[in-house]
CSV table of C-alpha atoms in Angstrom, one decimal:
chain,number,residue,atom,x,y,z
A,177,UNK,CA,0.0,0.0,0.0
A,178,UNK,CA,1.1,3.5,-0.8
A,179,UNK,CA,-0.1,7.2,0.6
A,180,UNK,CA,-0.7,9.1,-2.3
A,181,UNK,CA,-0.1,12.9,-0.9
A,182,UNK,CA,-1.4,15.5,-3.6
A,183,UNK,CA,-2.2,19.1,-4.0
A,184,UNK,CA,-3.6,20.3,-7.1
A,185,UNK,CA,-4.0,23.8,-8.4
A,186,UNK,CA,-6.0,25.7,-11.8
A,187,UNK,CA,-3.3,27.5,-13.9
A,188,UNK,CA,-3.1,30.8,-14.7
A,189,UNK,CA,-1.3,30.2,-17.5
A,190,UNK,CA,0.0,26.9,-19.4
A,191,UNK,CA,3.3,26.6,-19.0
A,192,UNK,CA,5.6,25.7,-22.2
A,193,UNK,CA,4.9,22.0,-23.0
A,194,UNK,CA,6.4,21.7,-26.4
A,195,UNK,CA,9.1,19.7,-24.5
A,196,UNK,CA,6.9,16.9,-23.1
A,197,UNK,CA,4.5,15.8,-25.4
A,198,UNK,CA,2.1,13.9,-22.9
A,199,UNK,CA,0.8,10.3,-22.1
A,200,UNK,CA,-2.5,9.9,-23.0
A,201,UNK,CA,-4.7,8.5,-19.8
A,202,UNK,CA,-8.1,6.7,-19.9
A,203,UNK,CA,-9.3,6.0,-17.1
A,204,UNK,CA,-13.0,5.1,-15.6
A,205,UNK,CA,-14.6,4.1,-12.2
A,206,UNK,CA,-16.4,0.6,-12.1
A,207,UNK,CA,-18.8,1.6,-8.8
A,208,UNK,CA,-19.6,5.0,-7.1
A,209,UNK,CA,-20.2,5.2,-3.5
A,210,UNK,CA,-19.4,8.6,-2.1
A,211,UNK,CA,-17.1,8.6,0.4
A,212,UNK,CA,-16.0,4.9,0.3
A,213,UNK,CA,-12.9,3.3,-1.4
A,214,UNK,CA,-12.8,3.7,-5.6
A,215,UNK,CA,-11.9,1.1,-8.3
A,216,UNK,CA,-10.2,2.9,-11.0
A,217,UNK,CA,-9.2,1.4,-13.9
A,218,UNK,CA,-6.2,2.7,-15.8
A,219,UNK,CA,-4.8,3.0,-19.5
A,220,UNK,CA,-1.4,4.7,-19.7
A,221,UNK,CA,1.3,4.3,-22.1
A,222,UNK,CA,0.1,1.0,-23.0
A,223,UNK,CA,-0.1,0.0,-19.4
A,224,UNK,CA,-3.0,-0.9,-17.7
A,225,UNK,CA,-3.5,-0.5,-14.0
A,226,UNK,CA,-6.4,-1.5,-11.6
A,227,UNK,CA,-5.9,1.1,-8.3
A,228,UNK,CA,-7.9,1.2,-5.3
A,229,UNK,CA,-8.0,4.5,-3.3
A,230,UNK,CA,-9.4,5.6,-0.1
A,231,UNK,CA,-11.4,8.5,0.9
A,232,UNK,CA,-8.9,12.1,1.1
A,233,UNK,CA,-7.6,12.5,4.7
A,234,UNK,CA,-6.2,16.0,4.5
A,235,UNK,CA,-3.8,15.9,1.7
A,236,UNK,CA,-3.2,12.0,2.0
A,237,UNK,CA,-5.4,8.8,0.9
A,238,UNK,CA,-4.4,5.3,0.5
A,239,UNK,CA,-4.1,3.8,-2.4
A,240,UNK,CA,-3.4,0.3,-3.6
A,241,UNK,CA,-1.9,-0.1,-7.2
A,242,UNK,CA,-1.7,-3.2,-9.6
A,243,UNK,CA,-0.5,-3.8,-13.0
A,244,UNK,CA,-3.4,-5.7,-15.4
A,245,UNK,CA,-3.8,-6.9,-18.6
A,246,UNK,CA,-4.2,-4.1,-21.5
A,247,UNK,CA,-6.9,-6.0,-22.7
A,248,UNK,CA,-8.8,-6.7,-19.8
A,249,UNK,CA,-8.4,-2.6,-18.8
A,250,UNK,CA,-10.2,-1.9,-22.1
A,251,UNK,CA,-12.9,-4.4,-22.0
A,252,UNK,CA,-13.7,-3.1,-18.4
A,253,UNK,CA,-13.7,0.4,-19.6
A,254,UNK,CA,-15.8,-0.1,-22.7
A,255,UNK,CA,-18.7,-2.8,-20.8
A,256,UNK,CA,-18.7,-0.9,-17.8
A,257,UNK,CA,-17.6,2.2,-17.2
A,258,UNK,CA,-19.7,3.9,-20.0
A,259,UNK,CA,-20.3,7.6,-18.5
A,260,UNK,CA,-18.0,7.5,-16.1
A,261,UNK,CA,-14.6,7.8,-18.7
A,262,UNK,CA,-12.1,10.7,-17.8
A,263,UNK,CA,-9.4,11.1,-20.6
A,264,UNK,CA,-7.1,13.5,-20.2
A,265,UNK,CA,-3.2,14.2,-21.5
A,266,UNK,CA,-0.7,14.7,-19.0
A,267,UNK,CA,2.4,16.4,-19.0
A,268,UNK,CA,5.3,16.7,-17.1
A,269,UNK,CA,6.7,19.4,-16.0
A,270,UNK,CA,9.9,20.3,-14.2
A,271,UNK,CA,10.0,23.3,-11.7
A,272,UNK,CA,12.5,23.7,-8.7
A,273,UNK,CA,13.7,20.1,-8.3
A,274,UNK,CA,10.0,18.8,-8.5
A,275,UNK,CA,7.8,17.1,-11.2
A,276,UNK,CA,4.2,18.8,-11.8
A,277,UNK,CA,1.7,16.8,-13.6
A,278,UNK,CA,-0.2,19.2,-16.0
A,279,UNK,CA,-3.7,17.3,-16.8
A,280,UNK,CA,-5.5,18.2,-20.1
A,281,UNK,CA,-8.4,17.3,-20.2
A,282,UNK,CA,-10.4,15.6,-22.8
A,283,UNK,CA,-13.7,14.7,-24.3
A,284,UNK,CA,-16.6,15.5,-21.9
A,285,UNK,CA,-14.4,17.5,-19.6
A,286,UNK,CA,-12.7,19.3,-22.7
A,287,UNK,CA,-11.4,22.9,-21.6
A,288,UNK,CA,-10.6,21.9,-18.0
A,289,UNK,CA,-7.0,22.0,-17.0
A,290,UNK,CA,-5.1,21.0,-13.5
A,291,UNK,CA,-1.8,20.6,-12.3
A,292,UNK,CA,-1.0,18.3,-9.3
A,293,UNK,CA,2.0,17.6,-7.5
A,294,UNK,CA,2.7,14.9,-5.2
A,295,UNK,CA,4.3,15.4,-2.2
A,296,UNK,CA,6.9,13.2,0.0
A,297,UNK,CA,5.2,14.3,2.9
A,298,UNK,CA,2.4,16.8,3.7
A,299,UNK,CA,4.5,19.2,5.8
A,300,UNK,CA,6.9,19.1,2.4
A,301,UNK,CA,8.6,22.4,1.3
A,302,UNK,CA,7.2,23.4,-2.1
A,303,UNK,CA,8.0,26.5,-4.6
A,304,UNK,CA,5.0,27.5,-7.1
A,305,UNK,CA,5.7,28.3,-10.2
A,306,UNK,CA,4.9,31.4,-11.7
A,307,UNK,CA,1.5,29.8,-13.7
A,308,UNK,CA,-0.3,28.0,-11.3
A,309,UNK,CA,-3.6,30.0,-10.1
A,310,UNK,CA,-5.8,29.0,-7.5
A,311,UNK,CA,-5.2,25.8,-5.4
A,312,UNK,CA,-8.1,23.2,-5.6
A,313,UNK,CA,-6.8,20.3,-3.6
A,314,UNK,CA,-10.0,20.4,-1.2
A,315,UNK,CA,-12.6,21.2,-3.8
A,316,UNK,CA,-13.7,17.7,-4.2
A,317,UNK,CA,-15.4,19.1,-7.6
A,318,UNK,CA,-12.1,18.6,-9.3
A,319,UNK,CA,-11.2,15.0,-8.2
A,320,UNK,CA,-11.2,12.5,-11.1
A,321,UNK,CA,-13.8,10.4,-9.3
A,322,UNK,CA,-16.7,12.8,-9.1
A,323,UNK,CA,-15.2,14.3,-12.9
A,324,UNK,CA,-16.2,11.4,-14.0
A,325,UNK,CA,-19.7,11.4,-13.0
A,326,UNK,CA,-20.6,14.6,-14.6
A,327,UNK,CA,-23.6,13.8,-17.2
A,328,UNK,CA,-21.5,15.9,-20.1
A,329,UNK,CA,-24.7,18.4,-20.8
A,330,UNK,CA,-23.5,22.0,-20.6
A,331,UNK,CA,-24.6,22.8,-16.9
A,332,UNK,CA,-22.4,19.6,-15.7
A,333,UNK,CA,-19.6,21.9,-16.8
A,334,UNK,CA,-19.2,24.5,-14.0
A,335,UNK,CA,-15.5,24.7,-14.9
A,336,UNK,CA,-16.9,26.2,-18.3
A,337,UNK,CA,-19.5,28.3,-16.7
A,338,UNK,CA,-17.0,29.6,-14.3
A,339,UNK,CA,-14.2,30.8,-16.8
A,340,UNK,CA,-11.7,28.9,-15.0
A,341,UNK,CA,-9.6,28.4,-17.6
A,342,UNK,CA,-9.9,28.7,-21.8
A,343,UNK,CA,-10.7,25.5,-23.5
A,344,UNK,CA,-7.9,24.0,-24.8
A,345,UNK,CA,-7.3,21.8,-27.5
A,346,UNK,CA,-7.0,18.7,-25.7
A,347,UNK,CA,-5.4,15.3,-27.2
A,348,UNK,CA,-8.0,12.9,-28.4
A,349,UNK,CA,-8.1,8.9,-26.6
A,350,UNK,CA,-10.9,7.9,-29.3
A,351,UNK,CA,-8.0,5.6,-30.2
A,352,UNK,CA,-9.4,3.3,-27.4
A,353,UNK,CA,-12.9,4.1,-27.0
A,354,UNK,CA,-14.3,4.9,-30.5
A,355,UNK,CA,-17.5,2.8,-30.1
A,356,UNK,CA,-18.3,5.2,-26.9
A,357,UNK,CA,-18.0,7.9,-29.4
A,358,UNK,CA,-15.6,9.4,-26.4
A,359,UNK,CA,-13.4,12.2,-27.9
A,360,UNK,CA,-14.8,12.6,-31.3
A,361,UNK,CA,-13.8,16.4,-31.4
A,362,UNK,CA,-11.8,16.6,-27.6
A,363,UNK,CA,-11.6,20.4,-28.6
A,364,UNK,CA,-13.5,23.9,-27.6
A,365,UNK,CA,-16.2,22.4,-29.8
A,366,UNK,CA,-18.2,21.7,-27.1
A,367,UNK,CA,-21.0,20.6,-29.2
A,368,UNK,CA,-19.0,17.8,-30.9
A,369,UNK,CA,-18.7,16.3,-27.2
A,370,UNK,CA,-21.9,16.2,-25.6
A,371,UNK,CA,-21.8,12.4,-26.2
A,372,UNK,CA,-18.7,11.4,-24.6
A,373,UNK,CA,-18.3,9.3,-21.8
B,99,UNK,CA,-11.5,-12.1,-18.4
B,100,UNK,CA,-13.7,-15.3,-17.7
B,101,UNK,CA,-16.7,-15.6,-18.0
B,102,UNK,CA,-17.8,-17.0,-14.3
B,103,UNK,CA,-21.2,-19.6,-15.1
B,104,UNK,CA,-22.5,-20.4,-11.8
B,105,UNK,CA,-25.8,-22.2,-10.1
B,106,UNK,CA,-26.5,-22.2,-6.3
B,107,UNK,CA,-28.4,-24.5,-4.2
B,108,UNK,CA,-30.1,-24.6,-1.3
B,109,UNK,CA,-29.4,-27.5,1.4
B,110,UNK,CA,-31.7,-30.1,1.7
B,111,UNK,CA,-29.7,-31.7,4.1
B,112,UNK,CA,-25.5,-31.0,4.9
B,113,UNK,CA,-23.6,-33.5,3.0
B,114,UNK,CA,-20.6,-35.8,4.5
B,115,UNK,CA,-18.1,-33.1,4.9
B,116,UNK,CA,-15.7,-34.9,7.0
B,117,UNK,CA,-13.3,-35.7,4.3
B,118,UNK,CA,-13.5,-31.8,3.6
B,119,UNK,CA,-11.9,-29.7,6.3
B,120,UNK,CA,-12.5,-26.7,4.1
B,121,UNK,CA,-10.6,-23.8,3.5
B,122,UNK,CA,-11.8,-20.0,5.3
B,123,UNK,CA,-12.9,-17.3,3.2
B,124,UNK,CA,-13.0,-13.9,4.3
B,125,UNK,CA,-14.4,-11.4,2.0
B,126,UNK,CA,-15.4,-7.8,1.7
B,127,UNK,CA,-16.6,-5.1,-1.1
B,128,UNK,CA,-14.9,-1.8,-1.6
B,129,UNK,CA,-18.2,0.2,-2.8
B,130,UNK,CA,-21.9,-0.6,-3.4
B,131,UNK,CA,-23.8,0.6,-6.2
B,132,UNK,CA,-26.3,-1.9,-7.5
B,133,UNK,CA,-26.4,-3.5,-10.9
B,134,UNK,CA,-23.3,-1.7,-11.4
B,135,UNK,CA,-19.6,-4.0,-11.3
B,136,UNK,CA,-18.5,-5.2,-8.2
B,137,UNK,CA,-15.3,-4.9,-6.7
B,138,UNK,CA,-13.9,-7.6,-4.6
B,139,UNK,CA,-11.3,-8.1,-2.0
B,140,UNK,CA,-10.8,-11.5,-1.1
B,141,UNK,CA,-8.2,-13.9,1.4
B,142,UNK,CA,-8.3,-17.9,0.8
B,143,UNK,CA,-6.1,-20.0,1.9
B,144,UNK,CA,-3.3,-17.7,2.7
B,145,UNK,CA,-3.6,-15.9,-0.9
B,146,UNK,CA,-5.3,-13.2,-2.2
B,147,UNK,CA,-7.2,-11.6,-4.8
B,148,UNK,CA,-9.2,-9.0,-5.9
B,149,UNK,CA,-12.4,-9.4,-8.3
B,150,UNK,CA,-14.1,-7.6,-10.4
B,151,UNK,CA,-17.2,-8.8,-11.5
B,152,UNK,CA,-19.7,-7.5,-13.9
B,153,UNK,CA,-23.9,-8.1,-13.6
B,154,UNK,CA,-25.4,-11.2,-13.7
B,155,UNK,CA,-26.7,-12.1,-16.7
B,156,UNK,CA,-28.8,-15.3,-17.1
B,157,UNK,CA,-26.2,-17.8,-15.4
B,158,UNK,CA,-23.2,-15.9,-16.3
B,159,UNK,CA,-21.6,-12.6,-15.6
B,160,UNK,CA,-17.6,-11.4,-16.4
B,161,UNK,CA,-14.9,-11.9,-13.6
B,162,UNK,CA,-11.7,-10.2,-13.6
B,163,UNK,CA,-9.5,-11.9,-10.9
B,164,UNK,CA,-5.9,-10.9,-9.8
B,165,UNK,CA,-3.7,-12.1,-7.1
B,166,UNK,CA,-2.9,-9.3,-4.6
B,167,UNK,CA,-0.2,-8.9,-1.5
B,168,UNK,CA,-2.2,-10.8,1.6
B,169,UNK,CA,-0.8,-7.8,3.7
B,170,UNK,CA,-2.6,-5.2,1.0
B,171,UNK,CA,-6.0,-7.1,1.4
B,172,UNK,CA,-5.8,-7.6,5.1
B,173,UNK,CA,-5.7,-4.1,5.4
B,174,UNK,CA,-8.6,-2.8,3.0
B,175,UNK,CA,-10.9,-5.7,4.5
B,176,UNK,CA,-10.3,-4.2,8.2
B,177,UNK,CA,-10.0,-0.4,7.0
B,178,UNK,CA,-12.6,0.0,4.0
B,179,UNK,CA,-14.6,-3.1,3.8
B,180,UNK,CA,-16.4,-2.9,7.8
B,181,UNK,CA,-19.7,-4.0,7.6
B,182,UNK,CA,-19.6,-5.6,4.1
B,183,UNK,CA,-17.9,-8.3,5.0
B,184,UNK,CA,-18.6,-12.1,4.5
B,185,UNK,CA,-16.6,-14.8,6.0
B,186,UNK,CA,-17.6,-18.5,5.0
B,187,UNK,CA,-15.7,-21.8,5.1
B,188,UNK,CA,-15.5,-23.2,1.6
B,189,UNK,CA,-15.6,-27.2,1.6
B,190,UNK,CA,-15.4,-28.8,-2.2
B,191,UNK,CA,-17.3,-32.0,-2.4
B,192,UNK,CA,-17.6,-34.0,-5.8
B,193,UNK,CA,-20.4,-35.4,-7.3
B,194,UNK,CA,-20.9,-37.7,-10.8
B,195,UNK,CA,-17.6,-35.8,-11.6
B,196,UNK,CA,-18.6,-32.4,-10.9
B,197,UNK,CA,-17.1,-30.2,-7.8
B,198,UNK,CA,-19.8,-28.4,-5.7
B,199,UNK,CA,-18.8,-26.2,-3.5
B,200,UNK,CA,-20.4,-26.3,0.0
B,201,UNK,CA,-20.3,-22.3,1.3
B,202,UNK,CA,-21.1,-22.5,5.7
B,203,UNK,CA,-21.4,-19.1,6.6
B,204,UNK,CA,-20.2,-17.8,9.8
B,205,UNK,CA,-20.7,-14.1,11.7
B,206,UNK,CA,-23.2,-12.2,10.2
B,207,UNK,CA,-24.2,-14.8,7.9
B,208,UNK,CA,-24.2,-17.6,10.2
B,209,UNK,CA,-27.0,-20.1,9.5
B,210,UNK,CA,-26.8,-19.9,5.9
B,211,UNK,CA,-25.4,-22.5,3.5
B,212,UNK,CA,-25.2,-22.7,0.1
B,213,UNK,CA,-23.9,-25.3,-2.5
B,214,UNK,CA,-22.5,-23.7,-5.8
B,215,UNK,CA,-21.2,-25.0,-8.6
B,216,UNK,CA,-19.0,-23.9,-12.0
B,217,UNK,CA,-20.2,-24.4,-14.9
B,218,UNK,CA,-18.3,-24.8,-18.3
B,219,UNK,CA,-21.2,-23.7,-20.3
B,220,UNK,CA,-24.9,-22.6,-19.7
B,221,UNK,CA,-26.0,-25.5,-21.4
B,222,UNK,CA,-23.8,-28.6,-19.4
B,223,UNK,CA,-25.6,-30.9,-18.5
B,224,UNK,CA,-25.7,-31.3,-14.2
B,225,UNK,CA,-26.6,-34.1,-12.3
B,226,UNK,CA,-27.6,-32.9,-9.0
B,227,UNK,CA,-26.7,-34.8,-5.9
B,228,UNK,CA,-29.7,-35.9,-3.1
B,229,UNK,CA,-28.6,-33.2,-0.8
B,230,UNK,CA,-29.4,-30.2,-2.9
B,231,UNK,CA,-32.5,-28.0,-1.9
B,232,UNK,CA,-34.2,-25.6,-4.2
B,233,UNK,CA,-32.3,-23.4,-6.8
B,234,UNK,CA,-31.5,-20.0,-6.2
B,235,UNK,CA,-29.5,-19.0,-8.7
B,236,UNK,CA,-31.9,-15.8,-9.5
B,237,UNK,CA,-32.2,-15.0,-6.2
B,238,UNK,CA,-30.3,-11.9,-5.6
B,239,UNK,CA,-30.7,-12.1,-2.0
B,240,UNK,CA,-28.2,-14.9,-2.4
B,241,UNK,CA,-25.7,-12.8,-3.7
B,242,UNK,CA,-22.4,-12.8,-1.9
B,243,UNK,CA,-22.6,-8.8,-2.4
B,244,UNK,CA,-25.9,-8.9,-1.1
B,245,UNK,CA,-25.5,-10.3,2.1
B,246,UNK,CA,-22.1,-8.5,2.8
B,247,UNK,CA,-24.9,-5.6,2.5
B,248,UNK,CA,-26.9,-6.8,5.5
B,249,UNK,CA,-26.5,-4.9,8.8
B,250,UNK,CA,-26.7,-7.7,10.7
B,251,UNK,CA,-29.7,-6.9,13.4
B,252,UNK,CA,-31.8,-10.3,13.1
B,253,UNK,CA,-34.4,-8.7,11.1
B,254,UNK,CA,-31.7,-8.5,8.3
B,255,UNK,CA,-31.3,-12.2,8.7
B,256,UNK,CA,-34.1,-13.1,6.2
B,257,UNK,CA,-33.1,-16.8,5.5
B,258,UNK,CA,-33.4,-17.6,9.8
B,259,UNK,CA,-36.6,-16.5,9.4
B,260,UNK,CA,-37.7,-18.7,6.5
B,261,UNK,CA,-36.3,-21.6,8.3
B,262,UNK,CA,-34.1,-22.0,5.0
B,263,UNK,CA,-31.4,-23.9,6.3
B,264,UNK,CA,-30.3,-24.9,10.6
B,265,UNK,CA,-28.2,-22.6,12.2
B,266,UNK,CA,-24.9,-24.4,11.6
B,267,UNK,CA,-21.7,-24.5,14.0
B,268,UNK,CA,-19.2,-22.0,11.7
B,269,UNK,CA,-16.1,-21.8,11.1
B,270,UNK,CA,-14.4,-18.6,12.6
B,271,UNK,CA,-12.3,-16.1,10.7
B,272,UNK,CA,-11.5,-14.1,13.7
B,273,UNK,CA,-7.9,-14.8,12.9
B,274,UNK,CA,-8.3,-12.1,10.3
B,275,UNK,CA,-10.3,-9.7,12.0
B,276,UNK,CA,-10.2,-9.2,15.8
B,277,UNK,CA,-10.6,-5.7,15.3
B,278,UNK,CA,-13.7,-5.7,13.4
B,279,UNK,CA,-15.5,-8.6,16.4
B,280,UNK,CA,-16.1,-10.6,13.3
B,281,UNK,CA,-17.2,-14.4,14.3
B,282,UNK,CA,-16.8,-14.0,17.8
B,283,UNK,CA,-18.7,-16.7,18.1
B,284,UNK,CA,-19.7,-17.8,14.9
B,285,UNK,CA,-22.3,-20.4,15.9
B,286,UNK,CA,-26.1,-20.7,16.3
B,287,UNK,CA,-25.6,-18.5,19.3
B,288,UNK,CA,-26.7,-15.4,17.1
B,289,UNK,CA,-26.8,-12.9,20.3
B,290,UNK,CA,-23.5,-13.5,20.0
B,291,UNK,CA,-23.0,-12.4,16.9
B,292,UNK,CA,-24.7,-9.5,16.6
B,293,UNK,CA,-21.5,-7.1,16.4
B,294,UNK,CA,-20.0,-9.0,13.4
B,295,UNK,CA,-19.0,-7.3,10.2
C-alpha cells in the first residue's frame, strides 16, 4: 500500500509544454459510493492498471496499485464504465527540483485544465511556479472520481461556466474508445462532445 | 476475463463433509452501487485476490481476478470493507464428476449454506446430488454482495426467518479480523454475533 499525498491547483497560464509531449490517460470508475474506497481502472502508455484508493484524509489517501492486462483494462472500460470515462493528457513538468503533472483534459471534460504535484510528505517544502492559479486540492469538484460522474450536458460543466480556464485543445483517446463515441472532437467544440463518456 | 457460469443451491440436508476440512474465506466489497460491477477483495487460503465482477446475466456474468499482497487485502478488509464483509468456510465435495462447492457461513451470515457450482457452459448438462434444496441461482438475495450488505440486526437475517437452512456450528475467521468482532462466536448462538461485520 502506498499514501498518495497530492495538492492540485488551476493555472493561470500553461506553461511551455512543447518539450513533453504527454501520455495519454483513460481512465473510468467501475462503482460509485461517495465517500468509500474507488476502483479505477487505468490505461497509460500501453499500461493498464487497476488502483484502489481511499477517501482524502487532509492531503493523503491510500491507495493500492496493480498492473493488469491491457486487454482486460479496455474491455472493463468499454462494458462498464460507460459515462464515467475521464481522458485526459498529462504532461510533465519540471520546476525547482520537482515534477508537476499538468492534466489536459479531454472529451466531456474538454477545456478543463489541473496541475498536481505529489508530495513526499504533507509538511513538504514546495515552490510554485509562476502559472499556477488558484489551489483546488479540497474542492472535491475537481477530483477524477466525481469528474467522471458529470452527465457531459452543458450545466455539468461549471468549470466552463466559471471561466476557469480557456478551453484547450486537448489530445483525443478515441484511439481506445471509439465505439463510446468518447473524444470525437476533444476540442472547444463543445457541441462535438456532448456524447462522450 | 472469464466468463464466471454459476448455479447455487439450497441444502436439503449437509452433506458428509468430513473428508472436507475446508478452506476459510474472508471477503469484503470496496463500494456498493447496485447492478453496477462489483469490486472484490478477497483472502483464501493464505492468498489473495481481488475481483471484479460484472452483472449477472442469465447464469453468467464477467470476472476479472488478480492475485494481490495478503498484507494489501488484510488491510482494505479491516479499513474499508467494515460492515460488508462475509466470512464462510468453503468445503469442495464431488459429485458424478462435478465439484460443488459447500459455502457454511459464519458471523453475520451464520446459518446460511449454500452449495454452488462452476459451470463450463450454460447448457452442461448437471446431475444434481440428493442433498441439494431448491435453486437459487436468480435470487439476488443470495448474492455474496448482497448479504455482505446486510446490517446484521436479526431482522436482516431473512433466511433464519424462513427456516431455510439450521443454524450451523461456523467456522471462525476471527484470525483475520479481531478488530472488526467478526465471528466472535460464529455459531447458532446469534446474540452473539450481533457485532459481526
Amino acid at each position: 500500500m502506498a499514501i498518495e499525498i497530492e495538492r492540485k491547483f488551476l493555472l493561470a497560464q500553461l506553461p511551455d509544454l512543447s518539450e513533453t509531449p504527454g501520455e495519454i490517460i483513460v481512465q473510468g470508475y467501475v462503482a460509485k459510493e461517495p465517500e468509500a474506497m474507488t476502483t479505477r481502472v487505468r490505461i497509460r502508455a500501453e499500461q493498464a492498471f487497476i488502483t484502489l484508493k481511499g477517501p482524502s484524509n487532509g492531503l493523503s489517501r491510500d491507495e493500492y496499485e496493480y498492473p493488469i492486462p491491457l486487454r482486460d483494462a479496455e474491455e472493463i472500460l468499454g462494458r462498464y464504465c460507460r459515462g464515467r470515462i475521464v481522458c485526459k493528457t498529462r504532461h510533465l513538468v519540471d520546476h525547482a527540483g520537482m515534477t508537476w503533472e499538468i492534466d489536459v483534459f479531454a472529451g466531456r471534460h474538454a477545456g478543463l485544465v489541473v496541475a498536481e504535484i505529489e508530495l513526499p510528505a504533507e509538511s513538504h517544502p514546495l515552490e510554485l511556479p509562476p502559472w499556477l492559479g488558484a489551489e483546488v486540492t479540497d474542492d472535491k469538484r475537481f477530483g477524477n472520481f466525481a469528474l467522471a460522474m458529470i452527465d457531459g450536458t452543458p450545466d455539468s460543466r461549471w468549470w466552463l461556466a466559471e471561466g476557469l480556464v480557456p478551453a484547450t485543445q486537448a489530445a483525443c483517446c478515441c484511439r481506445y474508445f471509439g465505439q463510446l463515441s468518447c473524444c470525437e472532437q476533444a476540442s472547444s467544440d463543445l457541441a462535438a462532445t456532448e456524447t462522450c463518456g
